[in-house]
Short mmCIF file of N, CA, C and O in Angstrom, two decimals:
data_model
loop_
_atom_site.label_atom_id
_atom_site.label_comp_id
_atom_site.label_asym_id
_atom_site.label_seq_id
_atom_site.Cartn_x
_atom_site.Cartn_y
_atom_site.Cartn_z
N MET A 5 0.82 -1.20 0.00
CA MET A 5 0.00 0.00 0.00
C MET A 5 0.86 1.26 0.00
O MET A 5 0.59 2.18 -0.74
N SER A 6 1.90 1.29 0.85
CA SER A 6 2.72 2.50 0.93
C SER A 6 3.53 2.73 -0.34
O SER A 6 3.78 3.87 -0.72
N LYS A 7 3.94 1.65 -1.04
CA LYS A 7 4.67 1.83 -2.31
C LYS A 7 3.76 2.44 -3.36
O LYS A 7 4.17 3.31 -4.12
N LYS A 8 2.52 2.00 -3.38
CA LYS A 8 1.55 2.53 -4.35
C LYS A 8 1.27 4.01 -4.05
O LYS A 8 1.23 4.84 -4.97
N LEU A 9 1.09 4.35 -2.79
CA LEU A 9 0.84 5.74 -2.39
C LEU A 9 2.05 6.62 -2.71
O LEU A 9 1.90 7.71 -3.24
N PHE A 10 3.26 6.11 -2.41
CA PHE A 10 4.47 6.86 -2.69
C PHE A 10 4.62 7.09 -4.19
O PHE A 10 4.95 8.21 -4.63
N SER A 11 4.39 6.07 -5.00
CA SER A 11 4.51 6.19 -6.46
C SER A 11 3.52 7.20 -7.01
O SER A 11 3.86 8.03 -7.86
N THR A 12 2.29 7.16 -6.51
CA THR A 12 1.27 8.10 -6.96
C THR A 12 1.65 9.53 -6.57
O THR A 12 1.55 10.45 -7.38
N ALA A 13 2.10 9.72 -5.35
CA ALA A 13 2.51 11.05 -4.89
C ALA A 13 3.69 11.57 -5.71
O ALA A 13 3.74 12.75 -6.07
N ALA A 14 4.64 10.70 -6.03
CA ALA A 14 5.80 11.12 -6.83
C ALA A 14 5.37 11.55 -8.22
O ALA A 14 5.85 12.55 -8.75
N LEU A 15 4.44 10.81 -8.83
CA LEU A 15 3.95 11.18 -10.16
C LEU A 15 3.22 12.52 -10.14
O LEU A 15 3.39 13.34 -11.05
N VAL A 16 2.41 12.73 -9.12
CA VAL A 16 1.68 13.99 -9.00
C VAL A 16 2.66 15.15 -8.84
O VAL A 16 2.53 16.20 -9.47
N CYS A 17 3.68 14.98 -8.02
CA CYS A 17 4.69 16.03 -7.83
C CYS A 17 5.41 16.34 -9.14
O CYS A 17 5.64 17.50 -9.47
N CYS A 18 5.77 15.30 -9.89
CA CYS A 18 6.44 15.52 -11.19
C CYS A 18 5.54 16.31 -12.13
O CYS A 18 6.00 17.22 -12.83
N PHE A 19 4.26 15.96 -12.17
CA PHE A 19 3.31 16.66 -13.03
C PHE A 19 3.20 18.13 -12.64
O PHE A 19 3.25 19.01 -13.49
N VAL A 20 3.09 18.41 -11.36
CA VAL A 20 2.97 19.79 -10.88
C VAL A 20 4.24 20.59 -11.21
O VAL A 20 4.16 21.73 -11.66
N ILE A 21 5.39 19.99 -11.04
CA ILE A 21 6.65 20.67 -11.35
C ILE A 21 6.74 20.97 -12.84
O ILE A 21 7.14 22.06 -13.24
N CYS A 22 6.35 20.01 -13.67
CA CYS A 22 6.37 20.23 -15.13
C CYS A 22 5.42 21.35 -15.53
O CYS A 22 5.75 22.18 -16.38
N MET A 23 4.22 21.38 -14.96
CA MET A 23 3.26 22.44 -15.28
C MET A 23 3.80 23.80 -14.82
O MET A 23 3.67 24.79 -15.53
N ALA A 24 4.40 23.85 -13.66
CA ALA A 24 4.97 25.12 -13.16
C ALA A 24 6.10 25.58 -14.07
O ALA A 24 6.22 26.77 -14.36
N ALA A 25 6.92 24.67 -14.54
CA ALA A 25 8.01 25.04 -15.45
C ALA A 25 7.46 25.57 -16.76
O ALA A 25 7.97 26.54 -17.32
N ALA A 26 6.41 24.95 -17.28
CA ALA A 26 5.81 25.41 -18.55
C ALA A 26 5.22 26.80 -18.39
O ALA A 26 5.38 27.65 -19.25
N ILE A 27 4.54 27.04 -17.28
CA ILE A 27 3.94 28.35 -17.05
C ILE A 27 5.04 29.40 -16.87
O ILE A 27 4.97 30.48 -17.43
N ALA A 28 6.08 29.07 -16.14
CA ALA A 28 7.15 30.03 -15.90
C ALA A 28 7.86 30.41 -17.19
O ALA A 28 8.43 31.49 -17.30
N ASP A 29 7.79 29.55 -18.20
CA ASP A 29 8.44 29.83 -19.48
C ASP A 29 7.83 31.03 -20.20
O ASP A 29 8.41 31.53 -21.15
N LEU A 30 6.67 31.51 -19.80
CA LEU A 30 6.06 32.67 -20.43
C LEU A 30 6.80 33.97 -20.12
O LEU A 30 6.72 34.93 -20.88
N THR A 31 7.51 34.00 -19.01
CA THR A 31 8.22 35.22 -18.62
C THR A 31 9.23 35.59 -19.70
O THR A 31 9.99 34.75 -20.15
N GLY A 32 9.17 36.85 -20.13
CA GLY A 32 10.12 37.33 -21.14
C GLY A 32 9.45 38.23 -22.16
O GLY A 32 8.30 38.65 -21.99
N THR A 33 10.17 38.50 -23.22
CA THR A 33 9.70 39.39 -24.29
C THR A 33 9.21 38.57 -25.47
O THR A 33 9.89 37.66 -25.93
N TRP A 34 8.02 38.93 -25.96
CA TRP A 34 7.37 38.24 -27.08
C TRP A 34 6.98 39.27 -28.13
O TRP A 34 6.49 40.34 -27.79
N LYS A 35 7.18 38.93 -29.41
CA LYS A 35 6.84 39.86 -30.49
C LYS A 35 6.02 39.17 -31.57
O LYS A 35 6.18 37.98 -31.82
N GLY A 36 5.16 39.98 -32.20
CA GLY A 36 4.36 39.50 -33.31
C GLY A 36 3.82 40.68 -34.11
O GLY A 36 3.96 41.83 -33.71
N THR A 37 3.22 40.37 -35.25
CA THR A 37 2.66 41.40 -36.13
C THR A 37 1.25 41.00 -36.53
O THR A 37 0.99 39.83 -36.81
N THR A 38 0.35 41.97 -36.55
CA THR A 38 -1.00 41.76 -37.04
C THR A 38 -1.33 42.87 -38.02
O THR A 38 -0.67 43.91 -38.03
N ALA A 39 -2.34 42.65 -38.83
CA ALA A 39 -2.79 43.70 -39.75
C ALA A 39 -3.81 44.57 -39.03
O ALA A 39 -4.74 44.06 -38.39
N GLY A 40 -3.64 45.88 -39.12
CA GLY A 40 -4.57 46.81 -38.50
C GLY A 40 -5.85 46.93 -39.32
O GLY A 40 -5.99 46.30 -40.38
N PRO A 41 -6.81 47.73 -38.86
CA PRO A 41 -8.08 47.89 -39.58
C PRO A 41 -7.89 48.40 -41.02
O PRO A 41 -8.69 48.08 -41.89
N ASP A 42 -6.81 49.14 -41.25
CA ASP A 42 -6.54 49.66 -42.60
C ASP A 42 -5.67 48.71 -43.42
O ASP A 42 -5.27 49.03 -44.53
N GLY A 43 -5.36 47.53 -42.86
CA GLY A 43 -4.54 46.55 -43.56
C GLY A 43 -3.05 46.72 -43.37
O GLY A 43 -2.26 45.87 -43.77
N GLN A 44 -2.64 47.81 -42.74
CA GLN A 44 -1.22 48.05 -42.49
C GLN A 44 -0.74 47.20 -41.31
O GLN A 44 -1.48 47.00 -40.35
N PRO A 45 0.50 46.71 -41.36
CA PRO A 45 1.00 45.88 -40.26
C PRO A 45 1.21 46.69 -38.98
O PRO A 45 1.61 47.85 -39.03
N ILE A 46 0.91 46.05 -37.87
CA ILE A 46 1.14 46.64 -36.55
C ILE A 46 2.04 45.67 -35.79
O ILE A 46 1.68 44.51 -35.58
N ASP A 47 3.23 46.14 -35.41
CA ASP A 47 4.15 45.33 -34.61
C ASP A 47 3.78 45.46 -33.15
O ASP A 47 3.62 46.58 -32.65
N LEU A 48 3.65 44.34 -32.47
CA LEU A 48 3.31 44.32 -31.06
C LEU A 48 4.40 43.62 -30.27
O LEU A 48 4.95 42.60 -30.72
N THR A 49 4.72 44.18 -29.11
CA THR A 49 5.71 43.59 -28.21
C THR A 49 5.09 43.48 -26.83
O THR A 49 4.49 44.44 -26.33
N TYR A 50 5.22 42.31 -26.23
CA TYR A 50 4.71 42.08 -24.88
C TYR A 50 5.88 41.64 -23.99
O TYR A 50 6.70 40.83 -24.39
N ASN A 51 5.94 42.20 -22.80
CA ASN A 51 6.91 41.79 -21.78
C ASN A 51 6.11 41.16 -20.64
O ASN A 51 5.48 41.88 -19.87
N PHE A 52 6.13 39.83 -20.60
CA PHE A 52 5.33 39.08 -19.63
C PHE A 52 6.14 38.78 -18.38
O PHE A 52 7.33 38.47 -18.45
N LYS A 53 5.44 38.83 -17.24
CA LYS A 53 5.99 38.41 -15.96
C LYS A 53 4.95 37.48 -15.33
O LYS A 53 3.76 37.81 -15.30
N VAL A 54 5.40 36.34 -14.84
CA VAL A 54 4.50 35.34 -14.28
C VAL A 54 4.73 35.22 -12.78
O VAL A 54 5.87 35.16 -12.32
N ASP A 55 3.62 35.21 -12.03
CA ASP A 55 3.66 34.97 -10.59
C ASP A 55 2.53 34.00 -10.28
O ASP A 55 1.37 34.43 -10.13
N GLY A 56 2.84 32.71 -10.21
CA GLY A 56 1.81 31.70 -10.02
C GLY A 56 0.91 31.64 -11.23
O GLY A 56 1.38 31.41 -12.34
N ASP A 57 -0.39 31.90 -11.02
CA ASP A 57 -1.32 31.90 -12.16
C ASP A 57 -1.65 33.32 -12.62
O ASP A 57 -2.55 33.53 -13.42
N LYS A 58 -0.88 34.30 -12.13
CA LYS A 58 -1.10 35.70 -12.51
C LYS A 58 -0.09 36.12 -13.56
O LYS A 58 1.10 35.81 -13.48
N LEU A 59 -0.58 36.85 -14.55
CA LEU A 59 0.26 37.36 -15.63
C LEU A 59 0.23 38.88 -15.58
O LEU A 59 -0.84 39.48 -15.58
N THR A 60 1.39 39.48 -15.49
CA THR A 60 1.51 40.93 -15.50
C THR A 60 2.54 41.32 -16.56
O THR A 60 3.13 40.46 -17.20
N GLY A 61 2.74 42.60 -16.72
CA GLY A 61 3.75 43.08 -17.65
C GLY A 61 3.24 44.26 -18.44
O GLY A 61 2.37 45.00 -17.99
N THR A 62 3.80 44.41 -19.66
CA THR A 62 3.44 45.53 -20.51
C THR A 62 3.25 45.06 -21.95
O THR A 62 3.74 44.01 -22.35
N GLY A 63 2.53 45.88 -22.70
CA GLY A 63 2.38 45.69 -24.13
C GLY A 63 2.78 46.98 -24.83
O GLY A 63 2.61 48.06 -24.27
N GLU A 64 3.32 46.86 -26.04
CA GLU A 64 3.77 48.05 -26.75
C GLU A 64 3.41 47.93 -28.23
O GLU A 64 3.56 46.88 -28.84
N ALA A 65 2.86 49.02 -28.78
CA ALA A 65 2.55 49.11 -30.21
C ALA A 65 2.66 50.57 -30.63
O ALA A 65 2.22 51.46 -29.90
N ASN A 66 3.25 50.80 -31.77
CA ASN A 66 3.37 52.15 -32.32
C ASN A 66 3.97 53.14 -31.33
O ASN A 66 3.56 54.31 -31.26
N GLY A 67 4.93 52.70 -30.53
CA GLY A 67 5.60 53.58 -29.59
C GLY A 67 4.85 53.85 -28.31
O GLY A 67 5.31 54.61 -27.47
N ASN A 68 3.68 53.25 -28.14
CA ASN A 68 2.87 53.43 -26.92
C ASN A 68 2.96 52.18 -26.06
O ASN A 68 2.75 51.07 -26.55
N THR A 69 3.26 52.36 -24.78
CA THR A 69 3.37 51.24 -23.84
C THR A 69 2.21 51.29 -22.86
O THR A 69 1.88 52.35 -22.33
N VAL A 70 1.58 50.11 -22.65
CA VAL A 70 0.46 50.01 -21.71
C VAL A 70 0.70 48.83 -20.78
O VAL A 70 1.46 47.91 -21.10
N SER A 71 0.06 48.86 -19.62
CA SER A 71 0.15 47.77 -18.66
C SER A 71 -0.88 46.70 -18.96
O SER A 71 -1.97 46.99 -19.45
N LEU A 72 -0.53 45.47 -18.63
CA LEU A 72 -1.49 44.36 -18.73
C LEU A 72 -2.35 44.36 -17.48
O LEU A 72 -1.83 44.50 -16.36
N ASP A 73 -3.65 44.20 -17.65
CA ASP A 73 -4.59 44.14 -16.54
C ASP A 73 -5.30 42.79 -16.54
O ASP A 73 -5.55 42.21 -17.59
N GLU A 74 -5.65 42.33 -15.34
CA GLU A 74 -6.44 41.11 -15.16
C GLU A 74 -5.82 39.90 -15.85
O GLU A 74 -6.53 39.04 -16.38
N GLY A 75 -4.49 39.82 -15.88
CA GLY A 75 -3.81 38.71 -16.54
C GLY A 75 -3.93 37.42 -15.75
O GLY A 75 -3.70 37.41 -14.53
N LYS A 76 -4.30 36.35 -16.45
CA LYS A 76 -4.45 35.04 -15.81
C LYS A 76 -3.88 33.96 -16.70
O LYS A 76 -3.90 34.05 -17.92
N ILE A 77 -3.37 32.91 -16.05
CA ILE A 77 -2.87 31.73 -16.74
C ILE A 77 -3.64 30.53 -16.22
O ILE A 77 -3.78 30.35 -15.02
N ASN A 78 -4.14 29.72 -17.14
CA ASN A 78 -4.85 28.50 -16.78
C ASN A 78 -4.31 27.40 -17.69
O ASN A 78 -4.74 27.29 -18.83
N GLY A 79 -3.34 26.64 -17.19
CA GLY A 79 -2.66 25.67 -18.04
C GLY A 79 -1.86 26.41 -19.09
O GLY A 79 -1.02 27.24 -18.77
N ASN A 80 -2.17 26.18 -20.36
CA ASN A 80 -1.50 26.89 -21.45
C ASN A 80 -2.33 28.04 -21.99
O ASN A 80 -1.95 28.69 -22.97
N ASP A 81 -3.50 28.30 -21.40
CA ASP A 81 -4.36 29.40 -21.82
C ASP A 81 -4.01 30.66 -21.04
O ASP A 81 -3.84 30.61 -19.82
N ILE A 82 -3.92 31.78 -21.76
CA ILE A 82 -3.64 33.05 -21.09
C ILE A 82 -4.69 34.07 -21.51
O ILE A 82 -5.18 34.04 -22.64
N THR A 83 -5.04 34.95 -20.58
CA THR A 83 -5.96 36.05 -20.87
C THR A 83 -5.47 37.29 -20.14
O THR A 83 -4.88 37.20 -19.07
N PHE A 84 -5.69 38.43 -20.77
CA PHE A 84 -5.42 39.71 -20.12
C PHE A 84 -6.10 40.80 -20.93
O PHE A 84 -6.62 40.56 -22.03
N LYS A 85 -6.11 42.00 -20.37
CA LYS A 85 -6.67 43.17 -21.04
C LYS A 85 -5.63 44.28 -21.03
O LYS A 85 -4.80 44.34 -20.12
N VAL A 86 -5.69 45.13 -22.03
CA VAL A 86 -4.91 46.36 -22.02
C VAL A 86 -5.87 47.50 -22.33
O VAL A 86 -6.90 47.30 -22.99
N THR A 87 -5.55 48.67 -21.85
CA THR A 87 -6.34 49.87 -22.14
C THR A 87 -5.44 50.82 -22.91
O THR A 87 -4.39 51.24 -22.40
N ASN A 88 -5.84 51.16 -24.15
CA ASN A 88 -4.99 52.03 -24.96
C ASN A 88 -5.13 53.49 -24.51
O ASN A 88 -5.90 53.82 -23.62
N SER A 89 -4.39 54.38 -25.16
CA SER A 89 -4.35 55.79 -24.75
C SER A 89 -5.69 56.50 -24.96
O SER A 89 -5.93 57.55 -24.38
N ASP A 90 -6.58 55.92 -25.77
CA ASP A 90 -7.92 56.48 -25.97
C ASP A 90 -8.93 55.92 -24.98
O ASP A 90 -10.12 56.23 -25.06
N GLY A 91 -8.47 55.07 -24.06
CA GLY A 91 -9.36 54.49 -23.06
C GLY A 91 -10.10 53.24 -23.54
O GLY A 91 -10.98 52.75 -22.85
N VAL A 92 -9.74 52.72 -24.70
CA VAL A 92 -10.38 51.52 -25.23
C VAL A 92 -9.75 50.29 -24.58
O VAL A 92 -8.53 50.12 -24.60
N ILE A 93 -10.60 49.44 -24.01
CA ILE A 93 -10.14 48.20 -23.39
C ILE A 93 -10.06 47.12 -24.47
O ILE A 93 -11.03 46.90 -25.20
N ILE A 94 -8.91 46.47 -24.56
CA ILE A 94 -8.67 45.46 -25.60
C ILE A 94 -8.41 44.11 -24.92
O ILE A 94 -7.32 43.86 -24.41
N PRO A 95 -9.42 43.22 -24.91
CA PRO A 95 -9.23 41.89 -24.33
C PRO A 95 -8.33 41.03 -25.23
O PRO A 95 -8.43 41.09 -26.45
N HIS A 96 -7.47 40.25 -24.60
CA HIS A 96 -6.57 39.33 -25.29
C HIS A 96 -6.81 37.92 -24.77
O HIS A 96 -6.94 37.73 -23.55
N LYS A 97 -6.85 36.95 -25.66
CA LYS A 97 -6.94 35.54 -25.29
C LYS A 97 -5.91 34.80 -26.12
O LYS A 97 -5.84 34.98 -27.34
N GLY A 98 -5.11 33.97 -25.46
CA GLY A 98 -4.07 33.26 -26.19
C GLY A 98 -3.83 31.87 -25.66
O GLY A 98 -4.32 31.49 -24.60
N LYS A 99 -3.06 31.13 -26.44
CA LYS A 99 -2.66 29.79 -26.05
C LYS A 99 -1.15 29.68 -26.26
O LYS A 99 -0.64 30.02 -27.32
N TYR A 100 -0.48 29.23 -25.21
CA TYR A 100 0.97 29.08 -25.22
C TYR A 100 1.31 27.68 -25.72
O TYR A 100 0.76 26.69 -25.25
N TYR A 101 2.23 27.61 -26.69
CA TYR A 101 2.70 26.34 -27.25
C TYR A 101 4.18 26.21 -26.92
O TYR A 101 5.04 26.71 -27.66
N PRO A 102 4.51 25.55 -25.79
CA PRO A 102 5.91 25.47 -25.37
C PRO A 102 6.80 24.75 -26.38
O PRO A 102 7.96 25.10 -26.53
N GLU A 103 6.24 23.77 -27.10
CA GLU A 103 7.07 23.02 -28.04
C GLU A 103 7.55 23.89 -29.20
O GLU A 103 8.61 23.65 -29.77
N GLY A 104 6.81 24.93 -29.56
CA GLY A 104 7.23 25.83 -30.63
C GLY A 104 7.67 27.18 -30.11
O GLY A 104 8.00 28.07 -30.88
N ASP A 105 7.66 27.32 -28.78
CA ASP A 105 8.00 28.59 -28.13
C ASP A 105 7.23 29.74 -28.77
O ASP A 105 7.79 30.75 -29.19
N SER A 106 5.90 29.54 -28.89
CA SER A 106 5.06 30.56 -29.52
C SER A 106 3.74 30.68 -28.76
O SER A 106 3.36 29.81 -27.97
N ILE A 107 3.06 31.79 -29.02
CA ILE A 107 1.74 32.04 -28.44
C ILE A 107 0.82 32.44 -29.59
O ILE A 107 1.15 33.33 -30.38
N SER A 108 -0.31 31.79 -29.68
CA SER A 108 -1.34 32.16 -30.64
C SER A 108 -2.29 33.10 -29.91
O SER A 108 -2.89 32.72 -28.90
N MET A 109 -2.40 34.35 -30.37
CA MET A 109 -3.13 35.38 -29.64
C MET A 109 -4.27 35.95 -30.47
O MET A 109 -4.10 36.25 -31.65
N ASN A 110 -5.43 36.09 -29.84
CA ASN A 110 -6.58 36.76 -30.45
C ASN A 110 -6.91 37.97 -29.59
O ASN A 110 -6.90 37.90 -28.37
N LEU A 111 -7.19 39.10 -30.25
CA LEU A 111 -7.61 40.28 -29.51
C LEU A 111 -8.82 40.91 -30.16
O LEU A 111 -9.07 40.72 -31.34
N ASP A 112 -9.57 41.61 -29.34
CA ASP A 112 -10.82 42.23 -29.78
C ASP A 112 -10.69 43.74 -29.60
O ASP A 112 -10.63 44.23 -28.48
N PHE A 113 -10.63 44.45 -30.72
CA PHE A 113 -10.51 45.90 -30.68
C PHE A 113 -11.82 46.49 -31.20
O PHE A 113 -12.09 46.47 -32.40
N ASN A 114 -12.65 47.00 -30.28
CA ASN A 114 -13.95 47.59 -30.64
C ASN A 114 -14.80 46.68 -31.53
O ASN A 114 -15.38 47.10 -32.52
N GLY A 115 -14.83 45.39 -31.19
CA GLY A 115 -15.64 44.44 -31.94
C GLY A 115 -14.96 43.85 -33.16
O GLY A 115 -15.51 42.98 -33.82
N MET A 116 -13.77 44.33 -33.49
CA MET A 116 -13.00 43.76 -34.61
C MET A 116 -12.00 42.75 -34.05
O MET A 116 -11.27 43.06 -33.11
N ALA A 117 -12.00 41.55 -34.64
CA ALA A 117 -11.11 40.49 -34.18
C ALA A 117 -9.79 40.53 -34.94
O ALA A 117 -9.77 40.70 -36.16
N PHE A 118 -8.70 40.38 -34.19
CA PHE A 118 -7.37 40.33 -34.76
C PHE A 118 -6.65 39.10 -34.22
O PHE A 118 -6.88 38.69 -33.09
N HIS A 119 -5.79 38.53 -35.05
CA HIS A 119 -5.03 37.34 -34.65
C HIS A 119 -3.55 37.58 -34.96
O HIS A 119 -3.21 38.22 -35.94
N LEU A 120 -2.70 37.04 -34.09
CA LEU A 120 -1.27 37.10 -34.35
C LEU A 120 -0.57 35.95 -33.65
O LEU A 120 -1.10 35.36 -32.71
N GLN A 121 0.61 35.64 -34.15
CA GLN A 121 1.50 34.66 -33.53
C GLN A 121 2.62 35.43 -32.87
O GLN A 121 3.26 36.27 -33.51
N LEU A 122 2.84 35.15 -31.61
CA LEU A 122 3.94 35.78 -30.87
C LEU A 122 5.09 34.78 -30.77
O LEU A 122 4.87 33.60 -30.53
N LYS A 123 6.29 35.28 -30.94
CA LYS A 123 7.49 34.47 -30.78
C LYS A 123 8.35 35.08 -29.70
O LYS A 123 8.47 36.31 -29.59
N ARG A 124 8.96 34.20 -28.90
CA ARG A 124 9.84 34.67 -27.82
C ARG A 124 11.09 35.32 -28.43
O ARG A 124 11.65 34.84 -29.40
N GLN A 125 11.50 36.43 -27.83
CA GLN A 125 12.72 37.12 -28.23
C GLN A 125 13.83 36.71 -27.28
O GLN A 125 13.65 36.70 -26.06
N LYS A 126 14.95 36.37 -27.83
CA LYS A 126 16.08 35.90 -26.99
C LYS A 126 17.16 36.94 -26.91
O LYS A 126 17.27 37.82 -27.66
#
């Protein structure tokens, strides 16, 4: 009985450590490009900081830097909001792919959907 309990506990600990390592991998600088409403490219840079299941940091586009609000991590899913200089709240939803070191991100700007791939900057 105790060998079975020990083996199960060891497996659970390994799983938790692996998940924590995957989540911690989000910390850093990520860049991507999306097409704006006029079709022109917009370069976006995010500086993520992870604390448990909380995601903080900044986002930058066109020389304007904003803070991330309400950032959350749930497994490989991430969500946060930014408020631009005009006071528009822009929700972000993404999925982190550790095997490709990329994030697939969707954002909603005044009802218009935008998609981009973020890559980690080294």
